mmCIF file of C-alpha atoms in Angstrom:
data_model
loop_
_atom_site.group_PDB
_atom_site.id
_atom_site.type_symbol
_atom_site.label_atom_id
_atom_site.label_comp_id
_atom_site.label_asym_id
_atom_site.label_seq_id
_atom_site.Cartn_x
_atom_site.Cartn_y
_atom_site.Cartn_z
ATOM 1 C CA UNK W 156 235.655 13.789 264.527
ATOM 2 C CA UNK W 157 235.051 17.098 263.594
ATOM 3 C CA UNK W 158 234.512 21.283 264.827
ATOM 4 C CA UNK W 159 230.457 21.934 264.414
ATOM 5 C CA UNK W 160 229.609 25.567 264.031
ATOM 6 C CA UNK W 161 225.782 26.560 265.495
ATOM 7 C CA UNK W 162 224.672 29.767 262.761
ATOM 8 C CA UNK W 163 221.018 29.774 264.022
ATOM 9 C CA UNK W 164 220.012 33.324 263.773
ATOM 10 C CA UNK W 165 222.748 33.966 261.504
ATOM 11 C CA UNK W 166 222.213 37.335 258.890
ATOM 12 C CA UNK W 167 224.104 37.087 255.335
ATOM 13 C CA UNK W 168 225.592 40.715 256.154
ATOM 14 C CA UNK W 169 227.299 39.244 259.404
ATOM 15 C CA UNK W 170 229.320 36.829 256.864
ATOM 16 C CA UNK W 171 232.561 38.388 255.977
ATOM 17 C CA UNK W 172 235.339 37.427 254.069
ATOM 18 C CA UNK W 173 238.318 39.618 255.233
ATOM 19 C CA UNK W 174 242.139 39.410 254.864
ATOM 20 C CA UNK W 175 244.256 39.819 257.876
ATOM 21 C CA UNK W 176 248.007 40.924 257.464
ATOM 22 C CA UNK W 177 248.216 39.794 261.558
ATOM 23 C CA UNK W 178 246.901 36.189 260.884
ATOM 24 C CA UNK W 179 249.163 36.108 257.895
ATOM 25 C CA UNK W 180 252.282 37.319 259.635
ATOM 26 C CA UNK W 181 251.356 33.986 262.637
ATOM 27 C CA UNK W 182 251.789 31.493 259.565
ATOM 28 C CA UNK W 183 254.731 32.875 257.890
ATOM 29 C CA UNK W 184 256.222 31.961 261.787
ATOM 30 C CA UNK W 185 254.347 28.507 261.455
ATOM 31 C CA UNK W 186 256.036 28.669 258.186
ATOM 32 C CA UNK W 187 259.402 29.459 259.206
ATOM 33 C CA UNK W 188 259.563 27.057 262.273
ATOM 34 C CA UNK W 189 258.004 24.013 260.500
ATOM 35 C CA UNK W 190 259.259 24.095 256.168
ATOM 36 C CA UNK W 191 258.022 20.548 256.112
ATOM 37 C CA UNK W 192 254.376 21.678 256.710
ATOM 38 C CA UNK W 193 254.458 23.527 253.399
ATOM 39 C CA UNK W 194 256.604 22.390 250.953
ATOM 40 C CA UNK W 195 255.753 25.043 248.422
ATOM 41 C CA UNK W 196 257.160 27.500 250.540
ATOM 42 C CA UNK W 197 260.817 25.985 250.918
ATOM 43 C CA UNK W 198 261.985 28.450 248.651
ATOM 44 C CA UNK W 199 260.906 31.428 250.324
ATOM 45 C CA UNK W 200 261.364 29.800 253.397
ATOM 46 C CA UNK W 201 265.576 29.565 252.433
ATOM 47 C CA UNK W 202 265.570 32.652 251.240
ATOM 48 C CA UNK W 203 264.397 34.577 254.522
ATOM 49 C CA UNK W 204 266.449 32.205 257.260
ATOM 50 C CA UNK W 205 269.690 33.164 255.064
ATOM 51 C CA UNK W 206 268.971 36.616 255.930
ATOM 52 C CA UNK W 207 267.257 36.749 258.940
ATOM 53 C CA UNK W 208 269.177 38.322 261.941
ATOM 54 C CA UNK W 209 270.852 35.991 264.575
ATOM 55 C CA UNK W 210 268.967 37.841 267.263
ATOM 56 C CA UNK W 211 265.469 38.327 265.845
ATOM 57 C CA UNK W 212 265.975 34.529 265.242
ATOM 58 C CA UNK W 213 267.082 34.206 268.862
ATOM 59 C CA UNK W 214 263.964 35.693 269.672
ATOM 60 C CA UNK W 215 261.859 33.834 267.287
ATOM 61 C CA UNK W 216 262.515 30.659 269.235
ATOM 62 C CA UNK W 217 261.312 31.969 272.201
ATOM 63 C CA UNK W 218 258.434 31.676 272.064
ATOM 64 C CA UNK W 219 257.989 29.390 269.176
ATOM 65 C CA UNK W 220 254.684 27.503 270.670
ATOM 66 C CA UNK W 221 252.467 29.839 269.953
ATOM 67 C CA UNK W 222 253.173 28.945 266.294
ATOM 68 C CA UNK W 223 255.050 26.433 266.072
ATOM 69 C CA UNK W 224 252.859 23.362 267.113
ATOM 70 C CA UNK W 225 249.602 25.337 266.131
ATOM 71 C CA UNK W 226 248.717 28.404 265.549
ATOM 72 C CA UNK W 227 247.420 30.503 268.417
ATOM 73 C CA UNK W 228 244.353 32.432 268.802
ATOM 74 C CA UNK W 229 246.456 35.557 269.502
ATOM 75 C CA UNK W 230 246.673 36.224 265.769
ATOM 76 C CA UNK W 231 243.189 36.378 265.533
ATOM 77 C CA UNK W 232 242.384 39.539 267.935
ATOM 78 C CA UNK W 233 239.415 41.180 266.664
ATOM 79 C CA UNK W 234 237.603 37.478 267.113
ATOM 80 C CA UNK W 235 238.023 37.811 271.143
ATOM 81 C CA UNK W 236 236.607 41.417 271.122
ATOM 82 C CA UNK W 237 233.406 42.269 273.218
ATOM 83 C CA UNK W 238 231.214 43.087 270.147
ATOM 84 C CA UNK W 239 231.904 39.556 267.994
ATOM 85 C CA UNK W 240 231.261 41.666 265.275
ATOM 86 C CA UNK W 241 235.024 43.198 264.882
ATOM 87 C CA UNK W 242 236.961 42.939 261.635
ATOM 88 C CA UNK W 243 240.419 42.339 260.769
ATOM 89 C CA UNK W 244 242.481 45.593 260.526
ATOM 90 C CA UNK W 245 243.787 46.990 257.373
ATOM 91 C CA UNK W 246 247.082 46.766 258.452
ATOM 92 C CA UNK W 247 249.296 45.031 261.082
ATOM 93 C CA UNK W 248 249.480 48.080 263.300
ATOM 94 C CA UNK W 249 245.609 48.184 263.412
ATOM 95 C CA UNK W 250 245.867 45.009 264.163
ATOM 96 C CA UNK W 251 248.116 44.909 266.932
ATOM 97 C CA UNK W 252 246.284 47.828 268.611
ATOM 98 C CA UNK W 253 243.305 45.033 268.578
ATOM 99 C CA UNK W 254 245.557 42.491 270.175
ATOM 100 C CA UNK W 255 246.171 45.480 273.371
ATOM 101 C CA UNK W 256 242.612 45.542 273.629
ATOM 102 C CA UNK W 257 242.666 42.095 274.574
ATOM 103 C CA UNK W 258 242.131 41.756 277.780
ATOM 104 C CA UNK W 259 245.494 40.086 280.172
ATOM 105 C CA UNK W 260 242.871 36.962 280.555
ATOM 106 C CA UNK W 261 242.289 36.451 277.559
ATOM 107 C CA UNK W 262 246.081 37.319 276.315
ATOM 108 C CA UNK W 263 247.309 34.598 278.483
ATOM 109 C CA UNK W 264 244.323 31.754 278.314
ATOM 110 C CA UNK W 265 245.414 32.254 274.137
ATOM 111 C CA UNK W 266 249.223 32.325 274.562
ATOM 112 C CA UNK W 267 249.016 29.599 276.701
ATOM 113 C CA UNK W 268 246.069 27.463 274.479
ATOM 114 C CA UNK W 269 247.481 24.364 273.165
ATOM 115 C CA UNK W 270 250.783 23.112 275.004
ATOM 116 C CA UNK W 271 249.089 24.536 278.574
ATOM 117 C CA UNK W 272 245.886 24.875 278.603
ATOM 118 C CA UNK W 273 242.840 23.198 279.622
ATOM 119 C CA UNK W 274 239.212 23.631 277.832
ATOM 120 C CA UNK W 275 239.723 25.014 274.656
ATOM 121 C CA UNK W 276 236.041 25.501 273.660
ATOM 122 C CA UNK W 277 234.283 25.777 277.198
ATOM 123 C CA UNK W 278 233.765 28.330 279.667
ATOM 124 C CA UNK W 279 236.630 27.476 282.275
ATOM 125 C CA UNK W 280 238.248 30.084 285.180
ATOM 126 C CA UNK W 281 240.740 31.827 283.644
ATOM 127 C CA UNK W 282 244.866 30.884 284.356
ATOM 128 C CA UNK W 283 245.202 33.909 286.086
ATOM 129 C CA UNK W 284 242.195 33.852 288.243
ATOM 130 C CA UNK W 285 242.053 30.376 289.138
ATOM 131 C CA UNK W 286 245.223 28.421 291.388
ATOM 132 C CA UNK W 287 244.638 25.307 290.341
ATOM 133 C CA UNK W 288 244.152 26.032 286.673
ATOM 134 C CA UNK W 289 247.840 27.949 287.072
ATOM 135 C CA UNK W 290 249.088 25.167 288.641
ATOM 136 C CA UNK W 291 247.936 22.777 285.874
ATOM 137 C CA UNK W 292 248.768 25.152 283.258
ATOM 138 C CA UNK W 293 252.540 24.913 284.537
ATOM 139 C CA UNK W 294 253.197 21.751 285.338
ATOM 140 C CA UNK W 295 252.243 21.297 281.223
ATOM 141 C CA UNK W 296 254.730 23.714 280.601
ATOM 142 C CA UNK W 297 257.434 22.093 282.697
ATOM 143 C CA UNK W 298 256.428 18.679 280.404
ATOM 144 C CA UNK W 299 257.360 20.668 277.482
ATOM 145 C CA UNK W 300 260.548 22.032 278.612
ATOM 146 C CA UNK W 301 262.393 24.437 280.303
ATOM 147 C CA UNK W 302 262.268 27.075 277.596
ATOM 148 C CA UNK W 303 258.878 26.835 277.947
ATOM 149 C CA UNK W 304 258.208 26.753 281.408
ATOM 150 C CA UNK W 305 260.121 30.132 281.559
ATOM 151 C CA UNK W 306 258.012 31.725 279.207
ATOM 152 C CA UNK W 307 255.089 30.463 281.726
ATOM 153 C CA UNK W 308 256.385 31.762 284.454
ATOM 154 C CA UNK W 309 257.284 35.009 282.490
ATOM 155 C CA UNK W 310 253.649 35.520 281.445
ATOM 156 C CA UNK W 311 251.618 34.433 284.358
ATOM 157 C CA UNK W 312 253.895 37.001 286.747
ATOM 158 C CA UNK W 313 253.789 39.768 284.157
ATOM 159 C CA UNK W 314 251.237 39.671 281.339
ATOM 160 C CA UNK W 315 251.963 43.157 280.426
ATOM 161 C CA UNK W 316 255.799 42.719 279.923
ATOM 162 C CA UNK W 317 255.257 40.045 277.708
ATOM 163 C CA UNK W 318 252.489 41.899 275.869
ATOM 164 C CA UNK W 319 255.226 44.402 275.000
ATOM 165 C CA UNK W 320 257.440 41.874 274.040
ATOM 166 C CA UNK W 321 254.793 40.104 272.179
ATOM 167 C CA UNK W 322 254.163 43.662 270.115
ATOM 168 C CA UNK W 323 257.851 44.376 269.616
ATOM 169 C CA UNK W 324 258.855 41.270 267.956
ATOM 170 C CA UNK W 325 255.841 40.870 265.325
ATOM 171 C CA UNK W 326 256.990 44.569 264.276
ATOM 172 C CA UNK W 327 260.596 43.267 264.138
ATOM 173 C CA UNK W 328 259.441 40.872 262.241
ATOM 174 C CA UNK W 329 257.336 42.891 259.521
ATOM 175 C CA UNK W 330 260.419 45.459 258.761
ATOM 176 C CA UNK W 331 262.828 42.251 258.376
ATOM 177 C CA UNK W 332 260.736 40.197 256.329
ATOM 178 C CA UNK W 333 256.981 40.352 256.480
ATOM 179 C CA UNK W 334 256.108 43.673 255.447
ATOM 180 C CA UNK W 335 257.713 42.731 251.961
ATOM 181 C CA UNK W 336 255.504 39.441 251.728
ATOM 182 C CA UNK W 337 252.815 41.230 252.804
ATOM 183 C CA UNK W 338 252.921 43.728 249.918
ATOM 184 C CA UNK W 339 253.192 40.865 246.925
ATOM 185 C CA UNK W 340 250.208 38.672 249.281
ATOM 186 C CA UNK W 341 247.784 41.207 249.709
ATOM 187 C CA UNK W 342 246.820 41.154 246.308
ATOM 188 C CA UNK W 343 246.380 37.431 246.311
ATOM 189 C CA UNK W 344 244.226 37.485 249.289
ATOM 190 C CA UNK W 345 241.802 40.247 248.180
ATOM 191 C CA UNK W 346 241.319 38.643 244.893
ATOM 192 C CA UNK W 347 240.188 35.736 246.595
ATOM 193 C CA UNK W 348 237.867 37.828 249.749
ATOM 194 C CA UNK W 349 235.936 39.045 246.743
ATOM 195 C CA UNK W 350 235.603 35.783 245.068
ATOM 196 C CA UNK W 351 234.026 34.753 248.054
ATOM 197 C CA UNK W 352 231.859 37.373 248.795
ATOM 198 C CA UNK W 353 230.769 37.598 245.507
ATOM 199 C CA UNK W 354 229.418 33.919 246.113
ATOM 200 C CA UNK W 355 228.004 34.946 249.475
ATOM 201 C CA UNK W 356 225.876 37.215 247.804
ATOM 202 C CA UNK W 357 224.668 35.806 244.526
ATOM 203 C CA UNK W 358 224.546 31.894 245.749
ATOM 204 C CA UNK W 359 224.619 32.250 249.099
ATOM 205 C CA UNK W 360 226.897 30.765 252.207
ATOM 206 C CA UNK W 361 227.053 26.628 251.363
ATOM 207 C CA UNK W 362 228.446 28.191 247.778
ATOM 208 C CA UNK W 363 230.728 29.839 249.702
ATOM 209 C CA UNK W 364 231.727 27.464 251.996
ATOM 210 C CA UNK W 365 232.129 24.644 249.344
ATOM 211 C CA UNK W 366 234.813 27.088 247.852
ATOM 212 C CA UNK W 367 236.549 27.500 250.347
ATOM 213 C CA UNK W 368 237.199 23.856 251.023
ATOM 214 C CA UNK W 369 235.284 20.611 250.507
ATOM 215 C CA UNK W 370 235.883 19.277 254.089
ATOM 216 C CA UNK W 371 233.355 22.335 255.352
ATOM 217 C CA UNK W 372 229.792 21.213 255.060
ATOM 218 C CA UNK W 373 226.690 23.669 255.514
ATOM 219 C CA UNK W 374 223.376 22.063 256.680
ATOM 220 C CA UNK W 375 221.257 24.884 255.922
ATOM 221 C CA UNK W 376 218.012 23.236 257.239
ATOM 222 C CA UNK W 377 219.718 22.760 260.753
ATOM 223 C CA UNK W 378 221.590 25.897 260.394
ATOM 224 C CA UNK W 379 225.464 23.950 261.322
ATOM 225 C CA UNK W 380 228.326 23.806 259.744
ATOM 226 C CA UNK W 381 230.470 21.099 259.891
ATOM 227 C CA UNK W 382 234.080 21.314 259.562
ATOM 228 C CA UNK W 383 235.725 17.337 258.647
ATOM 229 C CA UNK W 384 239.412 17.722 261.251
ATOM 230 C CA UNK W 385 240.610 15.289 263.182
ATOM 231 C CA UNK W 386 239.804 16.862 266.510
ATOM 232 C CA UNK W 387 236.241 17.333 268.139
ATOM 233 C CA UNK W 388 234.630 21.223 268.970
ATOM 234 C CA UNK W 389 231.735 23.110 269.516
ATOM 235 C CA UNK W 390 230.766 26.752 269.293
ATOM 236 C CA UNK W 391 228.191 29.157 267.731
ATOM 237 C CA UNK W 392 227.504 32.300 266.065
ATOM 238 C CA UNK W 393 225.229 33.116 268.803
ATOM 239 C CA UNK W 394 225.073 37.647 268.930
ATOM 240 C CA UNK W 395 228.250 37.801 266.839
ATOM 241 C CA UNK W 396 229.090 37.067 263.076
ATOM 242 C CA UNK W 397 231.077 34.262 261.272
ATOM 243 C CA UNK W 398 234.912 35.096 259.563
ATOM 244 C CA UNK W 399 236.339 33.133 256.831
ATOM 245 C CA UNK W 400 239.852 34.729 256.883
ATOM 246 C CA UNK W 401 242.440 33.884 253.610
ATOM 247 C CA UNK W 402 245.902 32.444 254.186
ATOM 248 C CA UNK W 403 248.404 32.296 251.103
ATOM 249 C CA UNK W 404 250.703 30.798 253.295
ATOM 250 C CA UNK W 405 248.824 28.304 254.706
ATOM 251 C CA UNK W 406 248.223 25.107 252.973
ATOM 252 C CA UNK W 407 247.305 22.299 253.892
ATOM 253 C CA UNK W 408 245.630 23.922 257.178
ATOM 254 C CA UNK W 409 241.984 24.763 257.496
ATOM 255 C CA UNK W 410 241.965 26.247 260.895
ATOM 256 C CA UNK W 411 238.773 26.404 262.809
ATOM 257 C CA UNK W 412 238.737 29.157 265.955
ATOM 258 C CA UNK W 413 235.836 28.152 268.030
ATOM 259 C CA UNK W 414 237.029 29.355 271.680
ATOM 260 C CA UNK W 415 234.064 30.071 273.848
ATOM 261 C CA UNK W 416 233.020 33.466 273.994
ATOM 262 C CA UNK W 417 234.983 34.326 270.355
ATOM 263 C CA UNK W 418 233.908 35.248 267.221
ATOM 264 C CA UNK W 419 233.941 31.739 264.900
ATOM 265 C CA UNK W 420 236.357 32.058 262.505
ATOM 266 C CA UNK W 421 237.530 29.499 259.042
ATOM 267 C CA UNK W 422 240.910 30.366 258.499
ATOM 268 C CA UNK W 423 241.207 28.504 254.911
ATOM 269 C CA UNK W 424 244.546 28.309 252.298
ATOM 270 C CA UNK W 425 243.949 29.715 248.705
ATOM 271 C CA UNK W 426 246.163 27.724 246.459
ATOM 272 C CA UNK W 427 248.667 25.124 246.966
ATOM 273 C CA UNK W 428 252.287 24.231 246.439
ATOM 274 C CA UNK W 429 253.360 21.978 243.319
ATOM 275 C CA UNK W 430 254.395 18.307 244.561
ATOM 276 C CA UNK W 431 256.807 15.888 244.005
ATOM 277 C CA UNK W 432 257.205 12.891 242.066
ATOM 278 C CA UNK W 433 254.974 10.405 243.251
ATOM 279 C CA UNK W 434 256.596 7.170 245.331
ATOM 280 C CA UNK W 435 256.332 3.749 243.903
ATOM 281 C CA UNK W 436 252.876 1.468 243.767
ATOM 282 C CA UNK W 437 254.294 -0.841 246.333
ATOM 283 C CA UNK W 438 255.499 1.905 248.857
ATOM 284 C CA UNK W 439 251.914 3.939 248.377
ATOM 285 C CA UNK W 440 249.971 1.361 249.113
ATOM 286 C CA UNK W 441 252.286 0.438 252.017
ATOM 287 C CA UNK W 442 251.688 3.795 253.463
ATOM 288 C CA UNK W 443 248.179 3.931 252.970
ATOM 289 C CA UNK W 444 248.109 0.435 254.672
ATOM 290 C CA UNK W 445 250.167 2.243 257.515
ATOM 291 C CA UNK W 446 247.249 5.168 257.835
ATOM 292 C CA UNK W 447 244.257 2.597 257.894
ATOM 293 C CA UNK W 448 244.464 1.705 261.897
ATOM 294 C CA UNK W 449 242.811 4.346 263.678
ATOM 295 C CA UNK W 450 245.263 3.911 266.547
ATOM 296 C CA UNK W 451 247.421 5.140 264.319
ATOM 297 C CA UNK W 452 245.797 7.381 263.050
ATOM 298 C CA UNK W 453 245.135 9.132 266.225
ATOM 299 C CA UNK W 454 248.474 9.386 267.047
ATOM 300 C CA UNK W 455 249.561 10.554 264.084
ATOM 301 C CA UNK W 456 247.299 14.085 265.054
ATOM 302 C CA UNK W 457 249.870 14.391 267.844
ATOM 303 C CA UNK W 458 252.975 13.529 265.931
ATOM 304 C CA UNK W 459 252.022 15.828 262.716
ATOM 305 C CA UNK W 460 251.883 18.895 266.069
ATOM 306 C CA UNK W 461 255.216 18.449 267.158
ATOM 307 C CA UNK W 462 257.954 15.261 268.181
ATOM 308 C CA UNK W 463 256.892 13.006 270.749
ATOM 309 C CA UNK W 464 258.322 10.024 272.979
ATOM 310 C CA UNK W 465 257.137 7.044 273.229
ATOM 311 C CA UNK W 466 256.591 7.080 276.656
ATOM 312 C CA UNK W 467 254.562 10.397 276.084
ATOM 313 C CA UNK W 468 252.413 9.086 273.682
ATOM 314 C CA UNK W 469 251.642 5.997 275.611
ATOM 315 C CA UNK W 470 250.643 8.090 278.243
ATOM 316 C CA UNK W 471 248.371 9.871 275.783
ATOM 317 C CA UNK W 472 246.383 7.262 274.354
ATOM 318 C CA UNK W 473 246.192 5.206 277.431
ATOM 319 C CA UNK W 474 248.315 2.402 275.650
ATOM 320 C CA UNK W 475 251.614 0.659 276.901
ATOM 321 C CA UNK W 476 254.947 1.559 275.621
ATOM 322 C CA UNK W 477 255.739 -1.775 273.992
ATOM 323 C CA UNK W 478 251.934 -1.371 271.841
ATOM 324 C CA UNK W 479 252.919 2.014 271.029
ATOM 325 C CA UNK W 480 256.199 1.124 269.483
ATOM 326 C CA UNK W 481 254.559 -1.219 267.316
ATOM 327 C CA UNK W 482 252.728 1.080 265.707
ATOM 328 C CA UNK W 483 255.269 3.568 265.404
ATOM 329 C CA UNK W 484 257.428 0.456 263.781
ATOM 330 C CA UNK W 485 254.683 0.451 261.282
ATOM 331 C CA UNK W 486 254.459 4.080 260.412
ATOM 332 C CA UNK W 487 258.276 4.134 260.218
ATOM 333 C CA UNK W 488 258.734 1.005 257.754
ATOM 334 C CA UNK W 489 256.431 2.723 255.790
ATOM 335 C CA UNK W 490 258.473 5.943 255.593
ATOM 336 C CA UNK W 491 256.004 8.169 257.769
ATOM 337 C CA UNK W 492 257.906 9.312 260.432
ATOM 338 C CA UNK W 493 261.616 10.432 261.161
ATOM 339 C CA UNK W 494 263.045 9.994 264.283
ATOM 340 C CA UNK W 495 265.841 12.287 266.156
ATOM 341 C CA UNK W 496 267.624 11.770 269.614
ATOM 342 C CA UNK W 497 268.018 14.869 272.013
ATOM 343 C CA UNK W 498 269.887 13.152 275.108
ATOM 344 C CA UNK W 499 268.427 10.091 276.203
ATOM 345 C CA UNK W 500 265.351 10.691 274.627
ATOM 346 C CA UNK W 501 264.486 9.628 271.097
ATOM 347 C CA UNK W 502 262.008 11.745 269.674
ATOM 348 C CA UNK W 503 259.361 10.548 266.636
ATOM 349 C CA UNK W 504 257.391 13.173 264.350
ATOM 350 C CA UNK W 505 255.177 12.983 261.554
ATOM 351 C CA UNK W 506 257.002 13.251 258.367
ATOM 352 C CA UNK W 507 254.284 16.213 256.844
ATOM 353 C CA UNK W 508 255.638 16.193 253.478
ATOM 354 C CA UNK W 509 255.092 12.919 252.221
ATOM 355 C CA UNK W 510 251.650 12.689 254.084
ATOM 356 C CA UNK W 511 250.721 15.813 251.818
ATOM 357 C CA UNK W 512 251.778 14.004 249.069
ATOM 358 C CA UNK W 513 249.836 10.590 249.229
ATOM 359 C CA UNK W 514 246.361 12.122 247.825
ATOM 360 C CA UNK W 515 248.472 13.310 244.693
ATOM 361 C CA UNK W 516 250.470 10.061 244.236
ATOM 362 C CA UNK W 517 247.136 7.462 244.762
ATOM 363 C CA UNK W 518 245.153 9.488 241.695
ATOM 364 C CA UNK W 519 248.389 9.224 239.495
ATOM 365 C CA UNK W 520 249.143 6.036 240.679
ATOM 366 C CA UNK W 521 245.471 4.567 239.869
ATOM 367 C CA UNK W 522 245.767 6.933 236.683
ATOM 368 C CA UNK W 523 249.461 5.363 235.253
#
């Protein structure tokens, strides 16, 4: 499984390596909603939720899908503009202006992407123009929950109001907390743009790709580039150019946009956090042992998103509830997964940090 990327055609000059302060600001939310997804951040992660306002975090929740499971396209603006040829702004108030001239399709088809929506990389009618794609699109948002559904409702009846709200809240958020990240990150991330461009232009783009991270793979004979995630997509460069965008905040995600019609994008992590102590012999290769079925490995891609049932991931993988149970019995002996009960549901998620860790603890385990 994998996201291909068609460059045929392609120029160097329509490469670019370009921070963006909006895409940055989307995963310090990721960030905030999900610590276990970055364990070098727990620290800064402490330090903001101590002082974060009760409202702003109110508000924070909202509409925490659109970073929360994922990270939505709507951080990535300039990609969905007519040209595929626009840039990240300079600063997050550029930026936003990009995000208003997004148009209310395209606003909502993004907010509503990965817990709603339907054909992420194909040409498909639009949720707003289409009845039966709004129908779909909230009956998945009733699956996911009230809060959710509201928000649904919210933005299908009024995609300007929650534009506005959208707009509001990110510039809450940079005067309580980004814009101070922001001015230590910058730095970081520019560094690193011209480390990459610098390799775009004396060794060329598989250089450049291969530094970014080894799971990208340039065939330069076929012109494709093959991202290794455990999801399938398509899309090409086509009229428009190709961004590799640097997150400081990122790791472990390599983030591929490749929504029809967009500008490709490789939204990569520069550095990573120190980890801890490595688990015993016994309980790595137990875990490893765990990983190896690809049932299981499959539904760990849903469970690393967000929690699920049982029933709902039976229903996903077309497997009964007692099968699915077994495997979850498996990934929990093993210490993969935690489990949490919210009414009569008992809910099962991925356990991020010590899957991070396993890569780490096999080469100083086979090193000891």
């Amino acid at each position: 499984m994998s996201v291909h990327i068609d460059i045929a055609g392609l120029r160097p000059e329509e490469v670019a390596v370009v921070p963006s302060p909006l895409a940055e600001l989307g995963m310090a939310l990721h960030a905030l909603s999900e610590p276990a997804h970055h364990p070098g951040l727990q620290g800064w992660v402490t330090a903001v939720t101590a002082r974060l306002d009760p409202h702003l975090a109110d508000r924070m929740c909202e509409a925490d899908f659109l970073w929360r499971t994922t990270f939505s396209d709507l951080f990535l603006p300039w990609a969905g503009l007519p040209d595929r040829h626009a840039l990240p702004g300079a600063g997050l108030a550029e930026e936003l202006d990009q995000l208003d001239k997004l148009s209310d399709e395209q606003f909502v088809d993004a907010a509503l992407e990965f817990t709603c929506g339907t054909c992420y990389g194909e040409s498909e009618p639009t949720t707003l123009s289409d009845p039966e794609t709004r129908r779909r699109a909230l009956d998945l948002a009733a699956a996911r929950g009230p809060r959710q559904l509201r928000f649904g409702e919210r933005l299908l009846a009024d995609p300007p109001r929650i534009r506005a709200w959208l707009r509001q809240f990110l510039r809450d958020c940079d005067e309580a907390f980004f814009a101070e990240a922001w001015s230590r990150l910058r730095h970081q991330l520019a560094a690193d743009a011209r480390h990459k461009t610098d390799l775009l232009r004396r060794k060329g783009l598989a250089e450049a790709l291969a530094a970014v991270s080894p799971a990208i793979t340039l065939d330069e004979e076929a012109a494709h580039i093959t991202v290794d995630k455990l999801g399938d997509g398509r899309t090409a460069t086509g009229d428009g150019g190709l961004l590799l965008v640097p997150t400081s905040l990122g790791w472990p995600h390599l983030m591929v946009l490749h929504r029809y019609g967009w500008q490709p994008v490789l939204h990569y992590p520069v550095g990573s956090p120190e980890l801890a102590a490595p688990q015993t012999l016994e309980q790595l290769a137990m875990r490893m042992a765990a990983l190896s079925h690809p049932v299981r490995m499959r539904m760990c891609r849903h469970l690393a998103r967000s929690a699920h049932t049982t029933s709902e991931l039976a229903q996903v993988h077309g497997m009964t509830a007692p099968e699915i149970s077994r495997h979850l019995a498996v990934l929990k002996k093993a210490g993969l997964i935690t489990t949490r009960r919210r009414g009569r549901y008992v809910l099962h998620q991925l356990d991020v940090t010590v899957v991070a860790r396993l890569g780490s603890e096999f080469l100083e385990g086979i090193l000891r």
